[in-house]
Short mmCIF file of N, CA and C in Angstrom, two decimals:
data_model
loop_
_atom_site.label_atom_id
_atom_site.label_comp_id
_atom_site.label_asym_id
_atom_site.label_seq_id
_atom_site.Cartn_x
_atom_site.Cartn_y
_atom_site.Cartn_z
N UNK A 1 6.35 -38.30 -19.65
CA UNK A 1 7.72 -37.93 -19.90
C UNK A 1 8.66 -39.08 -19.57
N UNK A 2 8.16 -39.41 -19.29
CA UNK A 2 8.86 -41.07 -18.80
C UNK A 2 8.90 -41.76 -19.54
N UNK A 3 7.75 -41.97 -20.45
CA UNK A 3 7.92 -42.74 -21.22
C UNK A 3 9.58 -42.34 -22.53
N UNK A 4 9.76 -41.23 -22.54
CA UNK A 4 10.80 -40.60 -23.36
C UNK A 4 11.88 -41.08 -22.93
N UNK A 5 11.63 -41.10 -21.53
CA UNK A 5 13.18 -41.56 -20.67
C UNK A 5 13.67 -40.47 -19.71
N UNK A 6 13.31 -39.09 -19.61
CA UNK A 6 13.44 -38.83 -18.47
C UNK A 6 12.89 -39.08 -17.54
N UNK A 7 14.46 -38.79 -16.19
CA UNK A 7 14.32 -39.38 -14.64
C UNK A 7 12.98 -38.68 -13.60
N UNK A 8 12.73 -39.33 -12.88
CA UNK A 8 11.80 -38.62 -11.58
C UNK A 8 12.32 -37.24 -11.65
N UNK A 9 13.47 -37.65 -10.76
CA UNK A 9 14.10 -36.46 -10.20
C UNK A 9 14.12 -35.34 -11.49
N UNK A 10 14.65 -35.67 -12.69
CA UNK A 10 14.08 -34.70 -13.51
C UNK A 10 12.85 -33.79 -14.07
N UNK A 11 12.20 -34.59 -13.89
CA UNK A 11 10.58 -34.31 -14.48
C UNK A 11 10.60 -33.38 -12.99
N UNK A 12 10.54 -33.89 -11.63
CA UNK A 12 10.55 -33.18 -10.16
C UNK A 12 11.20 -31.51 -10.51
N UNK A 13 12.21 -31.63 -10.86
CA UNK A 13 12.80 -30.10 -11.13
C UNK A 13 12.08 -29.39 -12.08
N UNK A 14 12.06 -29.92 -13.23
CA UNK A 14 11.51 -29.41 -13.99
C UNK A 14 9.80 -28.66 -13.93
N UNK A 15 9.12 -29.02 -13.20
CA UNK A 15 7.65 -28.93 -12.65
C UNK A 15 7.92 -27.71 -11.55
N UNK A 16 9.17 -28.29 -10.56
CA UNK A 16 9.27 -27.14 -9.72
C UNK A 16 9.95 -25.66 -10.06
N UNK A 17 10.74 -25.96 -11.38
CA UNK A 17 11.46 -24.19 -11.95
C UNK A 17 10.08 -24.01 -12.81
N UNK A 18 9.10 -24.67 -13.43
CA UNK A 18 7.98 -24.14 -14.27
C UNK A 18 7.30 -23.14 -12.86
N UNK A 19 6.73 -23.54 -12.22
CA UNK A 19 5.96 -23.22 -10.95
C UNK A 19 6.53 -22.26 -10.10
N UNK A 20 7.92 -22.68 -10.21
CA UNK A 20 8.99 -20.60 -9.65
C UNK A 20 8.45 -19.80 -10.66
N UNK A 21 8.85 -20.04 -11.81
CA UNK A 21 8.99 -19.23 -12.75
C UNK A 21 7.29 -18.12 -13.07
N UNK A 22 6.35 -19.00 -13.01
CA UNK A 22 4.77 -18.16 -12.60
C UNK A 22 4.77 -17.68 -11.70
N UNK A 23 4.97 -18.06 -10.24
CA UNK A 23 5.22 -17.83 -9.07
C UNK A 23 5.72 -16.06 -8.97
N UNK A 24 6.76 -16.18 -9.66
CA UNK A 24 7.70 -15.07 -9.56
C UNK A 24 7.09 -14.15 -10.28
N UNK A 25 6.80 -14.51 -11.78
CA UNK A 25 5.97 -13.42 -12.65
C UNK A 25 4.96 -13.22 -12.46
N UNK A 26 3.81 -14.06 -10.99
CA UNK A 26 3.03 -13.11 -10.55
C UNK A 26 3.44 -12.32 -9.82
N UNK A 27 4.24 -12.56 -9.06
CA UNK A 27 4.24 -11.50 -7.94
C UNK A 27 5.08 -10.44 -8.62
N UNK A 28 5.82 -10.24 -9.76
CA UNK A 28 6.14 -9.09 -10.49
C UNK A 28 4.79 -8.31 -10.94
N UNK A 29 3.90 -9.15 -11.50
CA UNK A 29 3.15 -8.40 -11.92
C UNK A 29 2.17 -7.79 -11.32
N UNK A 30 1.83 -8.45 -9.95
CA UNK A 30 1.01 -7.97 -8.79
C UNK A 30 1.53 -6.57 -8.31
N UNK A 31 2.66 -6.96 -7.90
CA UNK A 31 3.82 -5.46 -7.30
C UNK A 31 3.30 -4.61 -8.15
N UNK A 32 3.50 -4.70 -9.42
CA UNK A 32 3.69 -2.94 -10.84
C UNK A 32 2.26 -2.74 -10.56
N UNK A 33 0.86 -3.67 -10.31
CA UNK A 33 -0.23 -3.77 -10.72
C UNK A 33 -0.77 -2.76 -9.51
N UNK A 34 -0.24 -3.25 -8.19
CA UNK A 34 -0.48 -2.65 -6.93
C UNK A 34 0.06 -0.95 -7.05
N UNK A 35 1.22 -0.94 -7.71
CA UNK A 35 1.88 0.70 -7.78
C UNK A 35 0.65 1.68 -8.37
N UNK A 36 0.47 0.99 -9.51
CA UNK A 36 -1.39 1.96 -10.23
C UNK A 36 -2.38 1.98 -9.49
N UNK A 37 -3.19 0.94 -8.75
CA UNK A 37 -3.81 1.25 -8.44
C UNK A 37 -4.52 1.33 -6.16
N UNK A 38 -2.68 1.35 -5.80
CA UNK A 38 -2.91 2.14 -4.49
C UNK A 38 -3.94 3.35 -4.51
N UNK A 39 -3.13 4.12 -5.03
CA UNK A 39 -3.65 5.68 -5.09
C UNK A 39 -5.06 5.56 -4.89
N UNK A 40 -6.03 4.77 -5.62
CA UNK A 40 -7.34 4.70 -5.74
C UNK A 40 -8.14 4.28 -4.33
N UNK A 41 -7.32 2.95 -4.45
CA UNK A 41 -8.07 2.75 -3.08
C UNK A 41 -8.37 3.07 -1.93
N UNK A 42 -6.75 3.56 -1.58
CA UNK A 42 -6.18 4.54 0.06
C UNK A 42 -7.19 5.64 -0.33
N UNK A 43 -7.43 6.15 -1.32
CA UNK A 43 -8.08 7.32 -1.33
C UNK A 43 -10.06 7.32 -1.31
N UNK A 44 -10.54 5.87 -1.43
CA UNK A 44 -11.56 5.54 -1.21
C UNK A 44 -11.72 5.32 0.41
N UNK A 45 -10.52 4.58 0.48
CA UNK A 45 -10.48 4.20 2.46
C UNK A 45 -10.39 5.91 3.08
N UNK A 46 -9.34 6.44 2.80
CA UNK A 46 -9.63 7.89 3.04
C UNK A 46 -10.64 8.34 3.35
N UNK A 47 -11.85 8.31 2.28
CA UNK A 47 -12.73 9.16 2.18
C UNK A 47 -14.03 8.17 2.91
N UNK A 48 -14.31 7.29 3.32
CA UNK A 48 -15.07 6.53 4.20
C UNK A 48 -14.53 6.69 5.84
N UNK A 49 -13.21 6.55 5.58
CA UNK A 49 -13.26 6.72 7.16
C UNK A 49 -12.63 7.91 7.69
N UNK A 50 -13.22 9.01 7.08
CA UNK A 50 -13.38 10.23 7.85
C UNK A 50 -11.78 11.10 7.29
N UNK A 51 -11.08 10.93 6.42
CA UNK A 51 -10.29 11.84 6.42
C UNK A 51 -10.09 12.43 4.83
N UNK A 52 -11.21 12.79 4.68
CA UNK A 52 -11.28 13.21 3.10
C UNK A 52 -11.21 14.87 2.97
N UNK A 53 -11.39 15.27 1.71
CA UNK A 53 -11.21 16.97 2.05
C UNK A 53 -11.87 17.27 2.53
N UNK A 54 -10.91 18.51 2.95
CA UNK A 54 -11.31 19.60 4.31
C UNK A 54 -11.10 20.87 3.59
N UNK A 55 -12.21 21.64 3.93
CA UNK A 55 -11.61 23.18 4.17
C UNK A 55 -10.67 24.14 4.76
N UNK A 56 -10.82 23.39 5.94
CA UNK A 56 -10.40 23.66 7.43
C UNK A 56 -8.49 23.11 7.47
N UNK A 57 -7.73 23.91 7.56
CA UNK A 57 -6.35 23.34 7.95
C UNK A 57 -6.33 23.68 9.61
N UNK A 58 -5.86 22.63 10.12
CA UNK A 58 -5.42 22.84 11.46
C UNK A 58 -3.48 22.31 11.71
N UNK A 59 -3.01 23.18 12.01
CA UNK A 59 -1.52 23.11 12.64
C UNK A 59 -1.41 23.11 13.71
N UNK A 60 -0.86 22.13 14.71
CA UNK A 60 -1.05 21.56 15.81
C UNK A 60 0.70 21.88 16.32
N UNK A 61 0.84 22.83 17.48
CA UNK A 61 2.30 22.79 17.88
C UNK A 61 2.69 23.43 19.13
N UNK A 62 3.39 22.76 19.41
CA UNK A 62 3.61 23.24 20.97
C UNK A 62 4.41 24.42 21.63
N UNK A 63 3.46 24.97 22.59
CA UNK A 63 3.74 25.91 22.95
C UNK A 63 3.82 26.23 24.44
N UNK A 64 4.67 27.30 25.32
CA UNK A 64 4.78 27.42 26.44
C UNK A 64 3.59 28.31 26.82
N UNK A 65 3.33 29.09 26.38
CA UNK A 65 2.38 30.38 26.64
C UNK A 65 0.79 29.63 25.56
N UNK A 66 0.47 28.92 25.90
CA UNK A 66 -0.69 28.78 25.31
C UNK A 66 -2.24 29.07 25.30
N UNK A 67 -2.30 29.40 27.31
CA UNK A 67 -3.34 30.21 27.53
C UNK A 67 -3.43 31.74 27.04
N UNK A 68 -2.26 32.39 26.90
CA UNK A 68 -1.93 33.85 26.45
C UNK A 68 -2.59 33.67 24.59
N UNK A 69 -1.96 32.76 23.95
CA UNK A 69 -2.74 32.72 22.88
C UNK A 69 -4.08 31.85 22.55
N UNK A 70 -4.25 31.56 23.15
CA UNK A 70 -5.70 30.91 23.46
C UNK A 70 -6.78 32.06 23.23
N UNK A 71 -6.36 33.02 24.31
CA UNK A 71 -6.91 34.01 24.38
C UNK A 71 -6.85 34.82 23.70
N UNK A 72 -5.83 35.19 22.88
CA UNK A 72 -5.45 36.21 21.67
C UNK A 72 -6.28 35.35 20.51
N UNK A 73 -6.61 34.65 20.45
CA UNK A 73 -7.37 33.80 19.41
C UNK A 73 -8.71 33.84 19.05
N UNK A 74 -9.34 33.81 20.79
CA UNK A 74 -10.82 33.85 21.26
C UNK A 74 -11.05 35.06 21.00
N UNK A 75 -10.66 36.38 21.37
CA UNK A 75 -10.86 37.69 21.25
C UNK A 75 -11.22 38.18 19.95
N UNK A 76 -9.87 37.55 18.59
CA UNK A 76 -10.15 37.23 17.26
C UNK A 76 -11.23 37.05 16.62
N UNK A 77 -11.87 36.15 17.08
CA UNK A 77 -13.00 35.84 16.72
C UNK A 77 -14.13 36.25 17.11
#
């Protein structure tokens, strides 16, 4: 490019807005790319490390009288 007659410093900018410009439109396209396919993966990690479906719901909440239903529970069953 030099030989044409543009400067350093030109050709320098020019190389560095080419190299934003990919730069940027990967990481646009990584971001949208990542939105599809989270879901998949969290839900593979999910299911390896132990928190995949359940039958079982448990509701966890605090209470003052908890031996009183402890026991109303045990009897239940």
């Amino acid at each position: 490019m030099k030989a044409i007659g543009i400067t350093s410093k030109d050709i320098q900018k020019l190389y560095v807005t080419k190299y934003v410009v990919i730069s940027a439109g990967g990481c646009i396209c990584g971001y949208i790319l990542s939105r599809f396919v989270t879901k998949v993966f969290t839900s593979n990690i999910a299911l390896y490390m132990g928190a995949g479906k359940s039958d079982i719901r448990i509701d966890l909440q605090q209470s003052e009288n908890i031996e009183q239903r402890f026991k109303g529970v045990i009897s239940r069953i």
